[in-house]
Coordinates of C-alpha atoms and ligand atoms in Angstrom, one line a residue:
X145 CA -0.3 -0.1 -0.1
X146 CA 1.3 3.3 -0.7
X147 CA 1.6 6.1 1.4
X148 CA -1.1 8.7 1.3
X149 CA 0.1 12.3 0.8
X150 CA -1.7 15.4 1.2
X151 CA -1.9 18.3 -1.5
X152 CA -3.8 21.5 -1.9
X153 CA -6.3 21.2 -4.1
X154 CA -8.1 25.0 -6.0
X155 CA -11.6 24.0 -5.7
X156 CA -12.7 26.2 -9.0
X157 CA -9.7 25.1 -11.3
X158 CA -7.6 21.8 -10.1
X159 CA -4.7 23.9 -9.7
X160 CA -2.5 21.1 -6.9
X161 CA 0.1 22.9 -4.5
X162 CA 2.3 21.1 -1.9
X163 CA 0.9 23.5 0.6
X164 CA -1.8 25.9 1.3
X165 CA -2.5 29.1 -0.9
X166 CA -4.0 32.4 0.1
X167 CA -4.8 32.6 -4.0
X168 CA -4.9 31.0 -6.4
X169 CA -2.1 31.3 -9.5
X170 CA -4.0 29.9 -12.3
X171 CA -7.8 31.1 -11.7
X172 CA -6.7 34.1 -9.5
X173 CA -9.3 32.8 -7.1
X174 CA -9.5 33.5 -3.2
X175 CA -10.2 31.0 -0.3
X176 CA -10.6 28.4 -2.3
X177 CA -7.4 25.8 -1.5
X178 CA -9.3 22.5 0.8
X179 CA -6.8 20.2 2.1
X180 CA -7.3 16.4 0.0
X181 CA -5.2 12.8 1.4
X182 CA -4.3 11.7 -2.0
X183 CA -3.9 7.7 -2.5
X184 CA -0.6 7.3 -4.6
X185 CA -2.0 3.8 -6.1
X186 CA -5.3 3.1 -8.1
X187 CA -6.0 -0.6 -7.6
X188 CA -8.9 0.2 -9.7
X189 CA -6.7 0.0 -13.0
X190 CA -5.2 -2.7 -12.2
X191 CA -8.4 -4.6 -12.4
X192 CA -9.9 -4.1 -15.5
X193 CA -7.3 -5.7 -17.7
X194 CA -6.7 -4.3 -20.8
X195 CA -7.9 -6.3 -24.0
X196 CA -5.5 -4.8 -26.7
X197 CA -2.0 -4.1 -26.4
X198 CA -0.8 -1.6 -27.8
X199 CA 1.5 -1.6 -30.9
X200 CA 2.4 1.2 -33.3
X201 CA 1.2 1.1 -36.5
X202 CA 1.7 2.9 -39.9
X203 CA -1.7 6.0 -40.2
X204 CA -2.6 3.6 -43.0
X205 CA -3.2 1.1 -41.6
X206 CA -5.2 2.1 -38.8
X207 CA -9.0 1.3 -39.3
X208 CA -12.0 2.4 -38.3
X209 CA -16.3 1.9 -38.4
X210 CA -18.2 5.0 -38.9
X211 CA -20.5 3.3 -38.1
X212 CA -20.1 1.7 -35.1
X213 CA -21.1 4.5 -33.7
X214 CA -24.1 4.1 -31.0
X215 CA -27.0 6.7 -32.4
X216 CA -28.8 7.9 -29.6
X217 CA -33.0 8.3 -31.7
X218 CA -32.5 11.8 -31.4
X219 CA -31.8 14.1 -33.8
X220 CA -30.6 16.9 -32.2
X221 CA -28.3 15.1 -29.8
X222 CA -26.4 13.2 -32.5
X223 CA -26.7 16.1 -34.3
X224 CA -24.2 17.6 -31.5
X225 CA -22.2 14.3 -30.7
X226 CA -21.3 14.5 -34.4
X227 CA -23.6 11.6 -35.8
X228 CA -24.0 9.1 -32.6
X229 CA -22.1 8.2 -29.4
X230 CA -18.1 6.7 -30.3
X231 CA -18.2 3.4 -28.8
X232 CA -15.4 4.2 -26.3
X233 CA -15.7 7.4 -25.7
X234 CA -15.4 9.3 -22.4
X235 CA -18.7 12.0 -22.2
X236 CA -19.4 15.3 -20.3
X237 CA -22.4 16.8 -20.1
X238 CA -22.6 20.2 -17.8
X239 CA -25.7 22.0 -16.8
X240 CA -26.8 24.2 -14.0
X241 CA -28.9 22.0 -11.3
X242 CA -32.8 22.0 -12.3
X243 CA -31.8 22.5 -16.0
X244 CA -32.8 19.0 -17.5
X245 CA -29.3 16.6 -17.8
X246 CA -30.7 13.7 -15.6
X247 CA -33.7 14.2 -18.2
X248 CA -31.8 14.7 -21.6
X249 CA -30.3 11.1 -20.8
X250 CA -32.9 9.1 -19.1
X251 CA -34.6 9.8 -21.9
X252 CA -31.7 9.0 -24.3
X253 CA -31.3 6.1 -22.3
X254 CA -34.7 4.7 -22.9
X255 CA -34.7 5.2 -26.6
X256 CA -32.0 3.2 -27.5
X257 CA -33.1 -0.1 -27.5
X258 CA -31.2 -2.2 -29.7
X259 CA -28.6 -2.4 -26.9
X260 CA -28.3 -2.6 -22.5
X261 CA -27.7 0.5 -20.8
X262 CA -27.2 0.9 -17.0
X263 CA -28.4 4.1 -15.4
X264 CA -26.2 4.6 -12.3
X265 CA -27.4 7.8 -9.9
X266 CA -25.1 9.1 -7.1
X267 CA -28.5 11.7 -6.7
X268 CA -31.3 9.9 -7.4
X269 CA -33.2 6.4 -5.4
X270 CA -34.7 3.9 -8.5
X271 CA -37.8 4.7 -7.7
X272 CA -37.1 8.7 -8.0
X273 CA -35.5 7.9 -11.2
X274 CA -38.7 5.0 -11.8
X275 CA -41.4 7.6 -11.4
X276 CA -39.2 10.4 -14.0
X277 CA -39.1 7.4 -16.3
X278 CA -43.0 7.0 -16.5
X279 CA -43.5 11.1 -17.1
X280 CA -41.2 10.1 -20.3
X281 CA -42.6 7.5 -21.2
X282 CA -45.8 8.4 -22.4
X283 CA -45.5 8.0 -26.1
X284 CA -42.6 5.8 -26.6
X285 CA -43.7 2.2 -27.3
X286 CA -41.8 -0.8 -26.5
X287 CA -39.3 -1.9 -23.6
X288 CA -35.1 -0.9 -23.2
X289 CA -32.5 -2.8 -21.8
X290 CA -32.4 -0.2 -19.1
X291 CA -31.2 -1.1 -15.7
X292 CA -31.4 1.7 -13.1
X293 CA -28.9 1.6 -10.0
X294 CA -28.4 4.3 -6.8
X295 CA -24.7 3.8 -5.9
X296 CA -22.1 6.4 -4.5
X297 CA -18.9 4.6 -4.8
X298 CA -16.9 3.6 -8.1
X299 CA -15.9 -0.1 -6.2
X300 CA -19.0 -0.7 -6.5
X301 CA -20.3 0.5 -9.3
X302 CA -17.8 -1.4 -11.5
X303 CA -19.2 -4.3 -9.4
X304 CA -22.5 -3.4 -10.6
X305 CA -21.0 -2.9 -14.1
X306 CA -19.9 -6.9 -13.7
X307 CA -23.0 -8.4 -13.4
X308 CA -24.9 -6.2 -15.6
X309 CA -22.3 -6.2 -18.5
X310 CA -23.9 -3.4 -20.3
X311 CA -23.3 -1.5 -23.7
X312 CA -23.2 1.8 -22.6
X313 CA -22.8 3.6 -18.8
X314 CA -24.4 6.3 -17.7
X315 CA -22.9 8.0 -14.5
X316 CA -25.5 10.8 -13.0
X317 CA -23.2 13.5 -11.7
X318 CA -19.8 12.7 -11.1
X319 CA -20.0 15.0 -8.1
X320 CA -21.5 12.6 -5.6
X321 CA -19.3 9.5 -6.9
X322 CA -16.5 8.7 -4.8
X323 CA -14.0 6.0 -4.7
X324 CA -12.6 4.9 -1.3
X325 CA -9.1 4.8 -2.9
X326 CA -9.1 9.0 -2.0
X327 CA -9.8 10.2 1.6
X328 CA -11.5 13.5 0.6
X329 CA -15.5 14.0 0.3
X330 CA -17.1 13.3 -3.1
X331 CA -17.2 16.5 -4.8
X332 CA -13.9 17.2 -4.4
X333 CA -11.3 18.0 -7.1
X334 CA -8.9 14.6 -6.2
X335 CA -12.0 12.9 -6.1
X336 CA -13.5 13.9 -9.3
X337 CA -9.9 13.8 -10.8
X338 CA -9.3 10.1 -9.8
X339 CA -13.5 8.8 -10.6
X340 CA -13.1 9.7 -13.9
X341 CA -9.6 8.9 -14.7
X342 CA -11.1 5.5 -13.4
X343 CA -13.8 5.8 -15.9
X344 CA -11.9 6.6 -18.4
X345 CA -10.2 3.3 -18.4
X346 CA -12.8 1.5 -18.1
X347 CA -14.4 3.2 -21.1
X348 CA -11.0 3.0 -22.7
X349 CA -10.2 -0.5 -22.1
X350 CA -13.6 -1.6 -23.1
X351 CA -14.8 0.4 -25.9
X352 CA -18.2 1.1 -23.4
X353 CA -19.0 4.7 -24.1
X354 CA -19.1 6.5 -20.8
X355 CA -21.9 9.6 -20.3
X356 CA -20.5 11.8 -17.2
X357 CA -22.7 14.7 -15.7
X358 CA -21.6 17.2 -14.0
X359 CA -23.0 20.5 -12.4
X360 CA -21.6 23.4 -13.1
X361 CA -21.4 26.8 -11.2
X362 CA -23.9 29.8 -11.4
X363 CA -21.1 31.5 -13.8
X364 CA -20.9 29.1 -16.2
X365 CA -17.8 27.0 -15.7
X366 CA -17.4 23.9 -14.9
X367 CA -16.5 23.6 -11.2
X368 CA -14.3 20.6 -10.2
X369 CA -15.2 18.9 -13.9
X370 CA -12.7 21.6 -15.0
X371 CA -9.9 19.1 -14.5
X372 CA -12.1 16.2 -16.0
X373 CA -12.5 18.8 -19.3
X374 CA -8.6 17.2 -20.9
X375 CA -9.3 13.5 -19.9
X376 CA -12.8 13.2 -21.4
X377 CA -13.2 13.2 -25.7
X378 CA -15.9 15.5 -25.7
X379 CA -17.3 18.2 -22.9
X380 CA -21.7 19.1 -24.0
X381 CA -23.8 21.9 -22.1
X382 CA -26.6 21.9 -21.6
X383 CA -28.1 25.5 -21.0
X384 CA -31.4 27.9 -21.2
X385 CA -33.4 29.9 -18.7
X386 CA -35.1 28.0 -16.4
X387 CA -37.9 30.0 -16.6
X388 CA -38.6 29.4 -20.7
X389 CA -38.5 26.3 -22.1
X390 CA -35.8 25.7 -24.1
X391 CA -33.1 24.1 -23.9
X392 CA -29.7 24.1 -25.8
X393 CA -27.4 22.0 -26.2
X394 CA -23.5 22.7 -27.1
X395 CA -20.5 20.8 -27.8
X396 CA -17.6 23.6 -26.1
X397 CA -15.1 19.8 -26.9
X398 CA -15.3 17.3 -29.8
X399 CA -12.7 14.7 -30.4
X400 CA -15.3 13.1 -32.8
X401 CA -16.9 15.9 -34.6
X402 CA -17.2 19.6 -34.6
X403 CA -18.3 21.9 -31.8
X404 CA -20.3 24.4 -34.2
X405 CA -23.8 22.3 -33.8
X406 CA -26.5 23.0 -31.8
X407 CA -29.1 20.7 -30.5
X408 CA -32.3 22.5 -29.1
X409 CA -34.8 21.5 -27.1
X410 CA -37.9 21.9 -25.5
X411 CA -38.7 21.2 -21.8
X412 CA -42.4 20.1 -21.9
X413 CA -44.6 18.0 -18.9
X414 CA -43.5 15.0 -20.5
X415 CA -39.7 15.5 -21.2
X416 CA -37.8 16.7 -23.9
X417 CA -38.9 17.5 -26.7
X418 CA -36.8 18.4 -29.7
X419 CA -36.9 21.8 -31.8
X420 CA -35.9 21.2 -35.3
X421 CA -36.8 24.3 -36.6
X422 CA -35.8 26.8 -33.9
X423 CA -37.0 30.4 -35.9
X424 CA -40.2 30.0 -36.8
X425 CA -40.7 29.0 -32.7
X426 CA -38.7 32.1 -31.6
X427 CA -40.1 35.2 -33.7
X428 CA -43.4 35.8 -32.0
X429 CA -46.1 37.1 -33.7
X430 CA -46.0 40.6 -33.1
X431 CA -48.6 43.6 -33.7
X432 CA -46.9 45.5 -36.9
X433 CA -47.5 49.0 -35.2
X434 CA -45.1 48.5 -31.8
X435 CA -42.6 50.2 -32.0
X436 CA -38.3 48.8 -30.5
X437 CA -38.9 45.5 -31.8
X438 CA -36.3 44.0 -35.0
X439 CA -35.6 41.0 -36.1
X440 CA -31.8 39.3 -36.1
X441 CA -30.9 36.6 -38.5
X442 CA -27.6 35.6 -36.6
X443 CA -26.3 32.0 -36.2
X444 CA -25.8 30.1 -33.4
X445 CA -23.1 27.1 -34.6
X446 CA -23.5 26.0 -37.8
X447 CA -27.8 26.7 -37.4
X448 CA -29.6 30.3 -38.5
X449 CA -31.4 31.3 -35.5
X450 CA -33.8 34.5 -36.2
X451 CA -34.3 35.8 -32.9
X452 CA -36.7 38.6 -31.9
X453 CA -34.7 41.9 -30.5
X454 CA -36.8 44.4 -28.1
X455 CA -35.8 47.7 -26.4
X456 CA -37.4 50.2 -24.8
X457 CA -35.9 53.7 -24.9
X458 CA -38.0 56.5 -22.1
X459 CA -36.8 59.5 -20.9
X460 CA -34.5 59.1 -17.2
X461 CA -36.2 59.4 -14.6
X462 CA -33.3 59.6 -12.6
X463 CA -30.3 61.8 -13.2
X464 CA -28.3 58.5 -13.8
X465 CA -29.8 57.0 -16.8
X466 CA -30.8 53.3 -16.7
X467 CA -29.1 50.5 -18.9
X468 CA -30.5 47.0 -19.4
X469 CA -30.0 43.9 -21.0
X470 CA -31.4 40.5 -21.0
X471 CA -29.1 37.8 -23.4
X472 CA -26.8 40.8 -24.6
X473 CA -23.3 41.9 -23.1
X474 CA -24.1 45.2 -21.4
X475 CA -21.0 46.1 -22.8
X476 CA -21.3 45.9 -26.0
X477 CA -24.9 48.0 -26.0
X478 CA -23.1 50.4 -24.0
X479 CA -20.6 50.6 -27.0
X480 CA -23.6 50.3 -29.3
X481 CA -25.2 53.1 -27.4
X482 CA -22.0 55.3 -27.3
X483 CA -22.2 54.7 -31.2
X484 CA -25.3 55.9 -32.1
X485 CA -24.9 59.0 -29.7
X486 CA -21.8 59.8 -31.0
X487 CA -21.5 58.9 -34.7
X488 CA -25.0 59.2 -35.3
X489 CA -26.1 62.0 -33.2
X490 CA -29.1 60.4 -31.8
X491 CA -29.5 61.7 -27.9
X492 CA -29.2 59.1 -26.1
X493 CA -27.4 60.6 -23.3
X494 CA -30.2 60.8 -21.1
X495 CA -32.9 58.4 -21.6
X496 CA -33.2 54.6 -20.0
X497 CA -32.7 51.7 -22.3
X498 CA -33.6 48.8 -21.3
X499 CA -33.2 45.2 -24.0
X500 CA -34.7 42.0 -24.2
X501 CA -34.2 39.3 -26.3
X502 CA -36.9 37.4 -26.6
X503 CA -37.2 33.3 -25.9
X504 CA -34.9 34.3 -22.6
X505 CA -31.4 32.9 -25.2
X506 CA -28.0 34.2 -25.1
X507 CA -26.4 35.6 -28.1
X508 CA -22.9 36.3 -28.9
X509 CA -23.2 36.3 -32.8
X510 CA -22.2 39.9 -33.9
X511 CA -24.4 40.1 -36.7
X512 CA -27.0 40.5 -34.4
X513 CA -25.7 44.7 -33.5
X514 CA -27.4 45.8 -36.4
X515 CA -31.1 45.1 -35.2
X516 CA -30.4 45.9 -31.2
X517 CA -29.2 49.8 -33.0
X518 CA -32.6 49.7 -35.4
X519 CA -34.2 48.5 -32.6
X520 CA -33.0 51.3 -30.1
X521 CA -33.4 53.6 -33.0
X522 CA -37.6 52.2 -33.9
X523 CA -37.9 52.7 -29.6
X524 CA -36.4 56.3 -29.3
X525 CA -38.4 58.0 -32.2
X526 CA -41.4 55.8 -32.2
X527 CA -41.7 54.6 -35.6
X528 CA -42.1 50.5 -35.8
X529 CA -40.2 48.3 -37.9
X530 CA -42.2 46.4 -40.1
X531 CA -42.2 42.1 -38.8
X532 CA -41.3 40.9 -42.6
X533 CA -37.2 42.7 -42.4
X534 CA -34.7 41.5 -40.7
X535 CA -30.7 42.5 -40.1
X536 CA -27.7 40.2 -40.5
X537 CA -24.4 42.8 -39.8
X538 CA -22.4 43.5 -37.2
X539 CA -21.4 48.1 -36.3
X540 CA -18.2 49.2 -35.6
X541 CA -16.6 51.9 -33.6
X542 CA -17.4 54.4 -36.1
X543 CA -21.1 53.6 -37.3
X544 CA -19.4 51.7 -40.1
X545 CA -22.3 48.7 -40.7
X546 CA -19.3 45.6 -41.3
X547 CA -19.7 42.1 -42.9
X548 CA -20.6 38.8 -40.7
X549 CA -19.7 35.8 -41.9
X550 CA -21.9 32.9 -43.9
X551 CA -24.2 35.2 -44.9
X552 CA -26.0 33.3 -47.6
X553 CA -27.2 30.9 -45.5
X554 CA -28.6 33.5 -43.1
X555 CA -30.7 35.4 -46.3
X556 CA -31.3 31.7 -47.8
X557 CA -33.5 31.4 -44.3
X558 CA -34.5 34.4 -44.0
X559 CA -36.3 33.8 -47.1
X560 CA -37.4 30.8 -46.4
X561 CA -39.3 32.2 -43.3
X562 CA -41.0 34.6 -45.5
X563 CA -39.3 37.9 -45.0
X564 CA -39.3 40.2 -47.7
X565 CA -36.3 42.8 -46.9
X566 CA -32.7 41.6 -44.9
X567 CA -29.9 45.0 -44.6
X568 CA -26.5 43.7 -44.1
X569 CA -23.2 45.1 -44.7
X570 CA -22.4 46.7 -48.0
X571 CA -19.2 44.7 -48.1
X572 CA -20.9 41.9 -47.9
X573 CA -21.6 43.1 -51.3
X574 CA -18.8 40.8 -52.7
X575 CA -19.4 37.3 -54.7
X576 CA -23.3 37.6 -53.4
X577 CA -25.7 36.7 -56.0
X578 CA -29.1 38.7 -54.8
X579 CA -30.8 37.6 -57.7
X580 CA -30.5 33.8 -56.5
X581 CA -33.4 35.0 -53.6
X582 CA -36.4 35.6 -53.1
X583 CA -36.1 38.5 -50.8
X584 CA -34.8 42.1 -51.4
X585 CA -31.0 42.7 -50.0
X586 CA -30.7 45.8 -48.6
X587 CA -26.7 46.9 -48.7
X588 CA -26.0 49.6 -46.6
X589 CA -22.7 51.5 -44.9
X590 CA -23.1 52.6 -42.3
X591 CA -25.6 53.0 -39.6
X592 CA -28.1 56.1 -40.7
X593 CA -28.1 54.3 -44.3
X594 CA -30.4 51.6 -42.5
X595 CA -32.3 54.1 -40.7
X596 CA -33.3 55.8 -43.4
X597 CA -33.7 52.6 -45.0
X598 CA -36.9 51.6 -42.8
X599 CA -38.6 54.6 -41.2
X600 CA -39.3 55.0 -45.2
X601 CA -40.3 51.4 -44.8
X602 CA -42.2 52.1 -42.3
X603 CA -43.9 55.1 -44.0
X604 CA -44.8 53.4 -47.5
X605 CA -46.4 51.1 -45.4
X606 CA -48.4 52.9 -43.5
X607 CA -49.4 54.8 -45.7
Ligands
TYD129 P1 -33.5 17.3 -14.4 O1 -32.9 16.6 -14.9 O2 -34.2 16.5 -13.1 O3 -32.4 18.4 -13.9 P2 -30.7 18.4 -13.8 O4 -30.4 16.9 -13.4 O5 -30.0 19.3 -14.9 O6 -30.5 19.0 -12.2 O7 -34.9 18.2 -15.2 C1 -35.4 19.4 -13.7 C2 -36.4 20.2 -14.4 O8 -36.9 19.6 -15.4 C3 -37.5 20.0 -13.6 O9 -37.4 21.5 -12.2 C4 -38.7 19.2 -13.7 C5 -37.9 19.8 -15.5 N1 -39.3 18.7 -16.1 C6 -40.0 18.5 -17.0 O10 -40.5 20.5 -16.4 N2 -40.7 17.8 -17.2 C7 -40.3 16.2 -17.2 O11 -40.6 15.5 -18.6 C8 -38.9 16.0 -16.5 C9 -39.1 14.7 -16.4 C10 -38.8 17.6 -16.1
MG130 MG1 -30.6 15.8 -12.1

């Protein structure tokens, strides 16, 4: 038995030190170090016999079978994974508590009929899992070969695996699992690291894919699981606003597919429903006479998403005007307001400005800028923008309208959704065949042009 050693770990980022530190040199946080006892050797690894001995091969000789991926029968999930779960892979599904991680994986497990699955939960009892399964299984027929067990110690889990011999393993929350080899409590950095490497070893040596659930903290970082990020093959993040039904699944890292893909779900009373056409779903049916709303043609990952930006501009009641943004970066909003003020002469300095992205989404695509600026202006002058108009351009610091990536894809989607006009940057015109689209493409070079463009349109329509 190797001697146990004591180390100090930053509980935020997993930085390891032999002495206690007040401030973590890695992530810069204060007071995050905790003492953990680490046994130098692991007994688990020797138990699992490696089936393959590795021999160096020429790269041409290496073969793989793409069809061996396990399809989850959930289009959105498969899309994010890059076409199914790769045998022997280790996946981490992260998300805030209550967002629907357990629901997603249980639902997926129940949909896979042709494999034997083992769902290990360290959080819920078998009865609770069954209750959830009954809630989900209203429409889906047939019985799946799914085994569930409530267990928190890896040594027991591997005994269950031995008995069940599953084709896929799901572990509900790595933070609740502990190994007897490490003395520190479940959820601590050394426990998470040790348990993850045990599951990794199991996955790699047997070819059984392992899906781990991990909780993340409010600020969006994977607490503790930061140390897992480089061990696992893929990191999927499940996010959304709990007050809304939409859930977005994205890959932050994926060794077997693109990280540009995105899966969209809606949480319903009977589990998660896939949303193949998010734009049709996100655009609210709105009154044409209301000012302050503009539609942005954004891309989330590789998918076009049309999002409504709502703004309210009113005279400030207090000395300091208020600025508030939901789903949009506050600093970016301040910058856009400064541009409108300085370059375009719109007096917004003494106004309260509120901005909201409909549907509780968080958007980081810069192509939303023009829609944000136009929504603010529309509310400021109280002239509505037609709901059949959309925008796709970034704004520069001097008020210039800048080009965005993959414009054709955005225009094609706008056309498909029945928009009549799309405002784009003049600098995006090169190589663009405007005649291909039924929609009117309006190129602009500065923000005032866009403003004149839609206010004239609005005036003509109201006539
Ligand atoms: P859950 O999967 O337990 O979240 P996590 O594992 O990420 O902590 O799901 C949490 C929420 O989802 C819970 O508040 C209830 C809701 N929910 C539904 O709306 N419909 C359903 O069918 C299920 C199972 C859950
Ligand atoms: Mg859960």
